[in-house]
PDB file of C-alpha atoms in Angstrom:
ATOM      1  CA  MET R   1       0.000   0.000   0.000  1.00  0.00           C
ATOM      2  CA  ALA R   2       1.283   3.401  -0.921  1.00  0.00           C
ATOM      3  CA  GLY R   3       1.042   6.259   1.543  1.00  0.00           C
ATOM      4  CA  ALA R   4      -1.458   9.029   0.926  1.00  0.00           C
ATOM      5  CA  ARG R   5      -0.093  12.010  -0.877  1.00  0.00           C
ATOM      6  CA  VAL R   6      -0.415  15.270   1.040  1.00  0.00           C
ATOM      7  CA  ALA R   7      -0.311  18.564  -0.774  1.00  0.00           C
ATOM      8  CA  HIS R   8       2.185  20.853   0.919  1.00  0.00           C
ATOM      9  CA  ALA R   9       2.341  24.569   0.381  1.00  0.00           C
ATOM     10  CA  THR R  10       5.408  25.540  -1.525  1.00  0.00           C
ATOM     11  CA  LEU R  11       7.243  28.591  -0.293  1.00  0.00           C
ATOM     12  CA  THR R  12       7.713  31.283  -2.861  1.00  0.00           C
ATOM     13  CA  GLY R  13       9.726  34.466  -2.809  1.00  0.00           C
ATOM     14  CA  PRO R  14       8.344  37.806  -1.675  1.00  0.00           C
ATOM     15  CA  SER R  15       5.633  39.330  -3.769  1.00  0.00           C
ATOM     16  CA  VAL R  16       6.660  42.856  -4.739  1.00  0.00           C
ATOM     17  CA  VAL R  17       3.111  44.013  -5.419  1.00  0.00           C
ATOM     18  CA  LYS R  18       1.875  42.579  -2.115  1.00  0.00           C
ATOM     19  CA  GLU R  19       4.680  44.298  -0.194  1.00  0.00           C
ATOM     20  CA  ILE R  20       3.963  47.621  -1.917  1.00  0.00           C
ATOM     21  CA  VAL R  21       0.257  47.367  -1.079  1.00  0.00           C
ATOM     22  CA  ILE R  22       0.940  46.422   2.552  1.00  0.00           C
ATOM     23  CA  GLY R  23       3.454  49.264   2.876  1.00  0.00           C
ATOM     24  CA  ALA R  24       1.027  51.768   1.386  1.00  0.00           C
ATOM     25  CA  VAL R  25      -1.804  50.651   3.659  1.00  0.00           C
ATOM     26  CA  LEU R  26       0.399  50.815   6.765  1.00  0.00           C
ATOM     27  CA  GLY R  27       1.721  54.221   5.703  1.00  0.00           C
ATOM     28  CA  ILE R  28      -1.763  55.624   5.163  1.00  0.00           C
ATOM     29  CA  ALA R  29      -2.944  54.194   8.498  1.00  0.00           C
ATOM     30  CA  ALA R  30       0.006  55.664  10.406  1.00  0.00           C
ATOM     31  CA  GLY R  31      -0.396  58.995   8.617  1.00  0.00           C
ATOM     32  CA  SER R  32      -4.093  59.098   9.496  1.00  0.00           C
ATOM     33  CA  VAL R  33      -3.387  58.447  13.168  1.00  0.00           C
ATOM     34  CA  TRP R  34      -0.711  61.167  13.201  1.00  0.00           C
ATOM     35  CA  LYS R  35      -3.032  63.633  11.432  1.00  0.00           C
ATOM     36  CA  MET R  36      -5.865  62.988  13.895  1.00  0.00           C
ATOM     37  CA  HIS R  37      -3.424  63.541  16.780  1.00  0.00           C
ATOM     38  CA  HIS R  38      -2.216  66.775  15.174  1.00  0.00           C
ATOM     39  CA  TRP R  39      -5.781  68.061  14.666  1.00  0.00           C
ATOM     40  CA  ASN R  40      -6.615  67.272  18.301  1.00  0.00           C
ATOM     41  CA  GLU R  41      -3.569  69.184  19.564  1.00  0.00           C
ATOM     42  CA  GLN R  42      -4.367  72.072  17.223  1.00  0.00           C
ATOM     43  CA  ARG R  43      -7.922  72.204  18.601  1.00  0.00           C
ATOM     44  CA  LYS R  44      -6.581  72.390  22.169  1.00  0.00           C
ATOM     45  CA  VAL R  45      -4.201  75.236  21.250  1.00  0.00           C
ATOM     46  CA  ARG R  46      -6.967  77.188  19.487  1.00  0.00           C
ATOM     47  CA  ALA R  47      -9.272  76.773  22.497  1.00  0.00           C
ATOM     48  CA  PHE R  48      -6.495  78.030  24.797  1.00  0.00           C
ATOM     49  CA  TYR R  49      -5.838  81.137  22.715  1.00  0.00           C
ATOM     50  CA  ASP R  50      -9.565  81.835  22.350  1.00  0.00           C
ATOM     51  CA  LEU R  51      -9.943  81.807  26.137  1.00  0.00           C
ATOM     52  CA  LEU R  52      -6.837  83.982  26.435  1.00  0.00           C
ATOM     53  CA  ASP R  53      -8.242  86.530  23.957  1.00  0.00           C
ATOM     54  CA  LYS R  54     -11.596  86.630  25.770  1.00  0.00           C
ATOM     55  CA  GLY R  55      -9.809  87.330  29.028  1.00  0.00           C
ATOM     56  CA  GLU R  56     -11.246  84.267  30.772  1.00  0.00           C
ATOM     57  CA  ILE R  57      -7.768  82.983  31.562  1.00  0.00           C
ATOM     58  CA  THR R  58      -4.358  84.561  31.976  1.00  0.00           C
ATOM     59  CA  VAL R  59      -0.798  83.313  31.803  1.00  0.00           C
ATOM     60  CA  VAL R  60       0.416  85.815  34.411  1.00  0.00           C
ATOM     61  CA  ALA R  61       0.714  84.381  37.916  1.00  0.00           C
ATOM     62  CA  ALA R  62      -1.483  86.146  40.456  1.00  0.00           C
ATOM     63  CA  GLU R  63       0.435  88.012  43.132  1.00  0.00           C
ATOM     64  CA  GLU R  64      -0.596  87.324  46.690  1.00  0.00           C
TER      65      GLU R  64
END
C-alpha cells in the first residue's frame, strides 16, 4: 500500500506588489493616526488662545 499524498504549500519568494500594497496601507494608516493627533492638539491650542483673547484665563501668575 502506498502512503497518501499530502499537498504541501510551496514557499515562494516575496511578492513585490503585495509588499507595496501592505506598505502603502500601513503608511496611510500611520499617517491618518498622526493627522488625527495633530488636529486634536491644534484644537486644544486654538481653544487656549480663544480663552486667552476673551480674558477668561491669563498666563500671568497672580500676586498674593
